[in-house]
Amino acid sequence: ELICALIERGAMPDDDSREPWFLCYAHSNQDIAETLSAFEDALTEVTHGHPTSISVSQRV
C-alpha cells in the first residue's frame, strides 16, 4: 500500500522491504525534500491520517 502511494507521488522505491533506500550525490536537496514530502503524504494516506511514531520532519 505504501509503495503504491509513493509511486503515485513520483517516488520509485524498491518493493523488497529488505532493500534499504539510498541517497547519492546525484540527489539534490530539492530531490530529497520532495521525496520526504511524498513519503510523509503517502504515509498519512495509508495510515488514514492516524498519527504514527514515524516523523520524517525530524532531522538527525
PDB file of N, CA and C in Angstrom:
ATOM      1  N   GLU A   1       0.826  -1.188   0.000  1.00  0.00           N
ATOM      2  CA  GLU A   1       0.000   0.000   0.000  1.00  0.00           C
ATOM      3  C   GLU A   1       0.875   1.258   0.000  1.00  0.00           C
ATOM      4  N   LEU A   2       1.886   1.288   0.878  1.00  0.00           N
ATOM      5  CA  LEU A   2       2.779   2.442   0.937  1.00  0.00           C
ATOM      6  C   LEU A   2       3.550   2.592  -0.369  1.00  0.00           C
ATOM      7  N   ILE A   3       4.020   1.489  -0.914  1.00  0.00           N
ATOM      8  CA  ILE A   3       4.774   1.532  -2.170  1.00  0.00           C
ATOM      9  C   ILE A   3       3.920   2.143  -3.278  1.00  0.00           C
ATOM     10  N   CYS A   4       2.670   1.708  -3.390  1.00  0.00           N
ATOM     11  CA  CYS A   4       1.771   2.249  -4.424  1.00  0.00           C
ATOM     12  C   CYS A   4       1.542   3.739  -4.222  1.00  0.00           C
ATOM     13  N   ALA A   5       1.345   4.160  -2.981  1.00  0.00           N
ATOM     14  CA  ALA A   5       1.121   5.575  -2.692  1.00  0.00           C
ATOM     15  C   ALA A   5       2.357   6.402  -3.044  1.00  0.00           C
ATOM     16  N   LEU A   6       3.547   5.853  -2.822  1.00  0.00           N
ATOM     17  CA  LEU A   6       4.776   6.561  -3.182  1.00  0.00           C
ATOM     18  C   LEU A   6       4.921   6.665  -4.695  1.00  0.00           C
ATOM     19  N   ILE A   7       4.635   5.590  -5.398  1.00  0.00           N
ATOM     20  CA  ILE A   7       4.732   5.606  -6.856  1.00  0.00           C
ATOM     21  C   ILE A   7       3.772   6.636  -7.438  1.00  0.00           C
ATOM     22  N   GLU A   8       2.561   6.727  -6.880  1.00  0.00           N
ATOM     23  CA  GLU A   8       1.591   7.727  -7.330  1.00  0.00           C
ATOM     24  C   GLU A   8       2.125   9.146  -7.159  1.00  0.00           C
ATOM     25  N   ARG A   9       3.058   9.325  -6.228  1.00  0.00           N
ATOM     26  CA  ARG A   9       3.625  10.647  -5.957  1.00  0.00           C
ATOM     27  C   ARG A   9       4.983  10.850  -6.638  1.00  0.00           C
ATOM     28  N   GLY A  10       5.371   9.913  -7.479  1.00  0.00           N
ATOM     29  CA  GLY A  10       6.593  10.074  -8.256  1.00  0.00           C
ATOM     30  C   GLY A  10       7.847   9.478  -7.648  1.00  0.00           C
ATOM     31  N   ALA A  11       7.742   8.867  -6.473  1.00  0.00           N
ATOM     32  CA  ALA A  11       8.895   8.200  -5.861  1.00  0.00           C
ATOM     33  C   ALA A  11       8.895   6.745  -6.319  1.00  0.00           C
ATOM     34  N   MET A  12      10.058   6.200  -6.577  1.00  0.00           N
ATOM     35  CA  MET A  12      10.158   4.837  -7.097  1.00  0.00           C
ATOM     36  C   MET A  12      10.960   3.943  -6.141  1.00  0.00           C
ATOM     37  N   PRO A  13      10.381   3.579  -4.995  1.00  0.00           N
ATOM     38  CA  PRO A  13      11.103   2.722  -4.054  1.00  0.00           C
ATOM     39  C   PRO A  13      11.127   1.273  -4.529  1.00  0.00           C
ATOM     40  N   ASP A  14      12.096   0.530  -4.021  1.00  0.00           N
ATOM     41  CA  ASP A  14      12.152  -0.907  -4.288  1.00  0.00           C
ATOM     42  C   ASP A  14      11.056  -1.565  -3.455  1.00  0.00           C
ATOM     43  N   ASP A  15      10.307  -2.463  -4.037  1.00  0.00           N
ATOM     44  CA  ASP A  15       9.208  -3.085  -3.294  1.00  0.00           C
ATOM     45  C   ASP A  15       9.664  -4.223  -2.384  1.00  0.00           C
ATOM     46  N   ASP A  16      10.953  -4.524  -2.368  1.00  0.00           N
ATOM     47  CA  ASP A  16      11.508  -5.520  -1.453  1.00  0.00           C
ATOM     48  C   ASP A  16      11.796  -4.823  -0.124  1.00  0.00           C
ATOM     49  N   SER A  17      11.049  -5.180   0.912  1.00  0.00           N
ATOM     50  CA  SER A  17      11.187  -4.497   2.208  1.00  0.00           C
ATOM     51  C   SER A  17      12.556  -4.710   2.848  1.00  0.00           C
ATOM     52  N   ARG A  18      13.329  -5.662   2.344  1.00  0.00           N
ATOM     53  CA  ARG A  18      14.675  -5.890   2.884  1.00  0.00           C
ATOM     54  C   ARG A  18      15.709  -4.986   2.225  1.00  0.00           C
ATOM     55  N   GLU A  19      15.299  -4.297   1.174  1.00  0.00           N
ATOM     56  CA  GLU A  19      16.220  -3.440   0.425  1.00  0.00           C
ATOM     57  C   GLU A  19      16.153  -2.013   0.978  1.00  0.00           C
ATOM     58  N   PRO A  20      17.255  -1.504   1.502  1.00  0.00           N
ATOM     59  CA  PRO A  20      17.245  -0.125   2.016  1.00  0.00           C
ATOM     60  C   PRO A  20      17.139   0.881   0.871  1.00  0.00           C
ATOM     61  N   TRP A  21      16.736   2.074   1.205  1.00  0.00           N
ATOM     62  CA  TRP A  21      16.655   3.147   0.215  1.00  0.00           C
ATOM     63  C   TRP A  21      17.917   3.984   0.348  1.00  0.00           C
ATOM     64  N   PHE A  22      18.490   4.354  -0.765  1.00  0.00           N
ATOM     65  CA  PHE A  22      19.768   5.049  -0.769  1.00  0.00           C
ATOM     66  C   PHE A  22      19.645   6.458  -1.330  1.00  0.00           C
ATOM     67  N   LEU A  23      20.523   7.317  -0.862  1.00  0.00           N
ATOM     68  CA  LEU A  23      20.729   8.644  -1.433  1.00  0.00           C
ATOM     69  C   LEU A  23      22.135   8.663  -2.010  1.00  0.00           C
ATOM     70  N   CYS A  24      22.347   9.509  -2.996  1.00  0.00           N
ATOM     71  CA  CYS A  24      23.694   9.671  -3.522  1.00  0.00           C
ATOM     72  C   CYS A  24      23.914  11.144  -3.857  1.00  0.00           C
ATOM     73  N   TYR A  25      25.129  11.482  -4.248  1.00  0.00           N
ATOM     74  CA  TYR A  25      25.449  12.869  -4.555  1.00  0.00           C
ATOM     75  C   TYR A  25      24.679  13.400  -5.759  1.00  0.00           C
ATOM     76  N   ALA A  26      24.088  12.527  -6.548  1.00  0.00           N
ATOM     77  CA  ALA A  26      23.273  12.965  -7.685  1.00  0.00           C
ATOM     78  C   ALA A  26      21.938  13.551  -7.226  1.00  0.00           C
ATOM     79  N   HIS A  27      21.518  13.246  -5.991  1.00  0.00           N
ATOM     80  CA  HIS A  27      20.268  13.779  -5.456  1.00  0.00           C
ATOM     81  C   HIS A  27      20.513  15.177  -4.890  1.00  0.00           C
ATOM     82  N   SER A  28      19.734  16.127  -5.341  1.00  0.00           N
ATOM     83  CA  SER A  28      19.853  17.497  -4.831  1.00  0.00           C
ATOM     84  C   SER A  28      19.055  17.623  -3.528  1.00  0.00           C
ATOM     85  N   ASN A  29      19.261  18.730  -2.835  1.00  0.00           N
ATOM     86  CA  ASN A  29      18.473  18.984  -1.627  1.00  0.00           C
ATOM     87  C   ASN A  29      16.985  19.034  -1.968  1.00  0.00           C
ATOM     88  N   GLN A  30      16.659  19.570  -3.140  1.00  0.00           N
ATOM     89  CA  GLN A  30      15.261  19.628  -3.567  1.00  0.00           C
ATOM     90  C   GLN A  30      14.711  18.219  -3.809  1.00  0.00           C
ATOM     91  N   ASP A  31      15.509  17.346  -4.429  1.00  0.00           N
ATOM     92  CA  ASP A  31      15.090  15.952  -4.632  1.00  0.00           C
ATOM     93  C   ASP A  31      14.762  15.293  -3.294  1.00  0.00           C
ATOM     94  N   ILE A  32      15.626  15.504  -2.331  1.00  0.00           N
ATOM     95  CA  ILE A  32      15.446  14.895  -1.011  1.00  0.00           C
ATOM     96  C   ILE A  32      14.204  15.454  -0.334  1.00  0.00           C
ATOM     97  N   ALA A  33      14.026  16.777  -0.391  1.00  0.00           N
ATOM     98  CA  ALA A  33      12.853  17.407   0.219  1.00  0.00           C
ATOM     99  C   ALA A  33      11.560  16.910  -0.426  1.00  0.00           C
ATOM    100  N   GLU A  34      11.554  16.789  -1.752  1.00  0.00           N
ATOM    101  CA  GLU A  34      10.361  16.306  -2.453  1.00  0.00           C
ATOM    102  C   GLU A  34      10.063  14.854  -2.097  1.00  0.00           C
ATOM    103  N   THR A  35      11.106  14.048  -1.966  1.00  0.00           N
ATOM    104  CA  THR A  35      10.917  12.642  -1.608  1.00  0.00           C
ATOM    105  C   THR A  35      10.389  12.512  -0.186  1.00  0.00           C
ATOM    106  N   LEU A  36      10.936  13.290   0.739  1.00  0.00           N
ATOM    107  CA  LEU A  36      10.446  13.256   2.120  1.00  0.00           C
ATOM    108  C   LEU A  36       8.995  13.712   2.195  1.00  0.00           C
ATOM    109  N   SER A  37       8.652  14.733   1.433  1.00  0.00           N
ATOM    110  CA  SER A  37       7.274  15.216   1.402  1.00  0.00           C
ATOM    111  C   SER A  37       6.341  14.144   0.836  1.00  0.00           C
ATOM    112  N   ALA A  38       6.765  13.490  -0.240  1.00  0.00           N
ATOM    113  CA  ALA A  38       5.966  12.412  -0.833  1.00  0.00           C
ATOM    114  C   ALA A  38       5.790  11.275   0.167  1.00  0.00           C
ATOM    115  N   PHE A  39       6.865  10.938   0.889  1.00  0.00           N
ATOM    116  CA  PHE A  39       6.792   9.859   1.874  1.00  0.00           C
ATOM    117  C   PHE A  39       5.817  10.219   2.991  1.00  0.00           C
ATOM    118  N   GLU A  40       5.911  11.443   3.474  1.00  0.00           N
ATOM    119  CA  GLU A  40       5.023  11.880   4.551  1.00  0.00           C
ATOM    120  C   GLU A  40       3.561  11.847   4.095  1.00  0.00           C
ATOM    121  N   ASP A  41       3.286  12.349   2.891  1.00  0.00           N
ATOM    122  CA  ASP A  41       1.922  12.328   2.349  1.00  0.00           C
ATOM    123  C   ASP A  41       1.420  10.899   2.164  1.00  0.00           C
ATOM    124  N   ALA A  42       2.266  10.038   1.619  1.00  0.00           N
ATOM    125  CA  ALA A  42       1.881   8.642   1.389  1.00  0.00           C
ATOM    126  C   ALA A  42       1.624   7.923   2.710  1.00  0.00           C
ATOM    127  N   LEU A  43       2.469   8.179   3.693  1.00  0.00           N
ATOM    128  CA  LEU A  43       2.299   7.542   4.997  1.00  0.00           C
ATOM    129  C   LEU A  43       0.997   7.995   5.649  1.00  0.00           C
ATOM    130  N   THR A  44       0.683   9.277   5.530  1.00  0.00           N
ATOM    131  CA  THR A  44      -0.579   9.792   6.062  1.00  0.00           C
ATOM    132  C   THR A  44      -1.758   9.119   5.370  1.00  0.00           C
ATOM    133  N   GLU A  45      -1.654   8.951   4.048  1.00  0.00           N
ATOM    134  CA  GLU A  45      -2.737   8.302   3.299  1.00  0.00           C
ATOM    135  C   GLU A  45      -2.951   6.865   3.749  1.00  0.00           C
ATOM    136  N   VAL A  46      -1.885   6.087   3.844  1.00  0.00           N
ATOM    137  CA  VAL A  46      -2.048   4.663   4.156  1.00  0.00           C
ATOM    138  C   VAL A  46      -2.384   4.414   5.620  1.00  0.00           C
ATOM    139  N   THR A  47      -2.103   5.373   6.487  1.00  0.00           N
ATOM    140  CA  THR A  47      -2.496   5.225   7.892  1.00  0.00           C
ATOM    141  C   THR A  47      -3.819   5.933   8.149  1.00  0.00           C
ATOM    142  N   HIS A  48      -4.432   6.413   7.060  1.00  0.00           N
ATOM    143  CA  HIS A  48      -5.740   7.075   7.126  1.00  0.00           C
ATOM    144  C   HIS A  48      -5.723   8.256   8.088  1.00  0.00           C
ATOM    145  N   GLY A  49      -4.595   8.953   8.105  1.00  0.00           N
ATOM    146  CA  GLY A  49      -4.469  10.151   8.918  1.00  0.00           C
ATOM    147  C   GLY A  49      -4.181   9.900  10.378  1.00  0.00           C
ATOM    148  N   HIS A  50      -4.068   8.637  10.772  1.00  0.00           N
ATOM    149  CA  HIS A  50      -3.762   8.345  12.170  1.00  0.00           C
ATOM    150  C   HIS A  50      -2.294   8.653  12.437  1.00  0.00           C
ATOM    151  N   PRO A  51      -2.011   9.228  13.586  1.00  0.00           N
ATOM    152  CA  PRO A  51      -0.603   9.523  13.902  1.00  0.00           C
ATOM    153  C   PRO A  51       0.214   8.243  14.012  1.00  0.00           C
ATOM    154  N   THR A  52       1.459   8.354  13.637  1.00  0.00           N
ATOM    155  CA  THR A  52       2.382   7.230  13.753  1.00  0.00           C
ATOM    156  C   THR A  52       3.568   7.664  14.591  1.00  0.00           C
ATOM    157  N   SER A  53       4.409   6.729  14.925  1.00  0.00           N
ATOM    158  CA  SER A  53       5.609   7.065  15.687  1.00  0.00           C
ATOM    159  C   SER A  53       6.732   7.528  14.767  1.00  0.00           C
ATOM    160  N   ILE A  54       6.470   7.548  13.457  1.00  0.00           N
ATOM    161  CA  ILE A  54       7.482   7.961  12.490  1.00  0.00           C
ATOM    162  C   ILE A  54       7.268   9.418  12.137  1.00  0.00           C
ATOM    163  N   SER A  55       8.316  10.199  12.200  1.00  0.00           N
ATOM    164  CA  SER A  55       8.237  11.587  11.768  1.00  0.00           C
ATOM    165  C   SER A  55       9.369  11.851  10.799  1.00  0.00           C
ATOM    166  N   VAL A  56       9.037  12.142   9.553  1.00  0.00           N
ATOM    167  CA  VAL A  56      10.075  12.433   8.574  1.00  0.00           C
ATOM    168  C   VAL A  56      10.534  13.877   8.683  1.00  0.00           C
ATOM    169  N   SER A  57       9.871  14.661   9.524  1.00  0.00           N
ATOM    170  CA  SER A  57      10.250  16.059   9.690  1.00  0.00           C
ATOM    171  C   SER A  57      11.449  16.210  10.617  1.00  0.00           C
ATOM    172  N   GLN A  58      11.683  15.219  11.458  1.00  0.00           N
ATOM    173  CA  GLN A  58      12.805  15.287  12.382  1.00  0.00           C
ATOM    174  C   GLN A  58      14.104  15.091  11.628  1.00  0.00           C
ATOM    175  N   ARG A  59      15.069  15.903  11.921  1.00  0.00           N
ATOM    176  CA  ARG A  59      16.386  15.783  11.303  1.00  0.00           C
ATOM    177  C   ARG A  59      17.347  15.186  12.320  1.00  0.00           C
ATOM    178  N   VAL A  60      18.200  14.336  11.850  1.00  0.00           N
ATOM    179  CA  VAL A  60      19.148  13.673  12.743  1.00  0.00           C
ATOM    180  C   VAL A  60      20.410  14.483  12.815  1.00  0.00           C
TER     181      VAL A  60
END
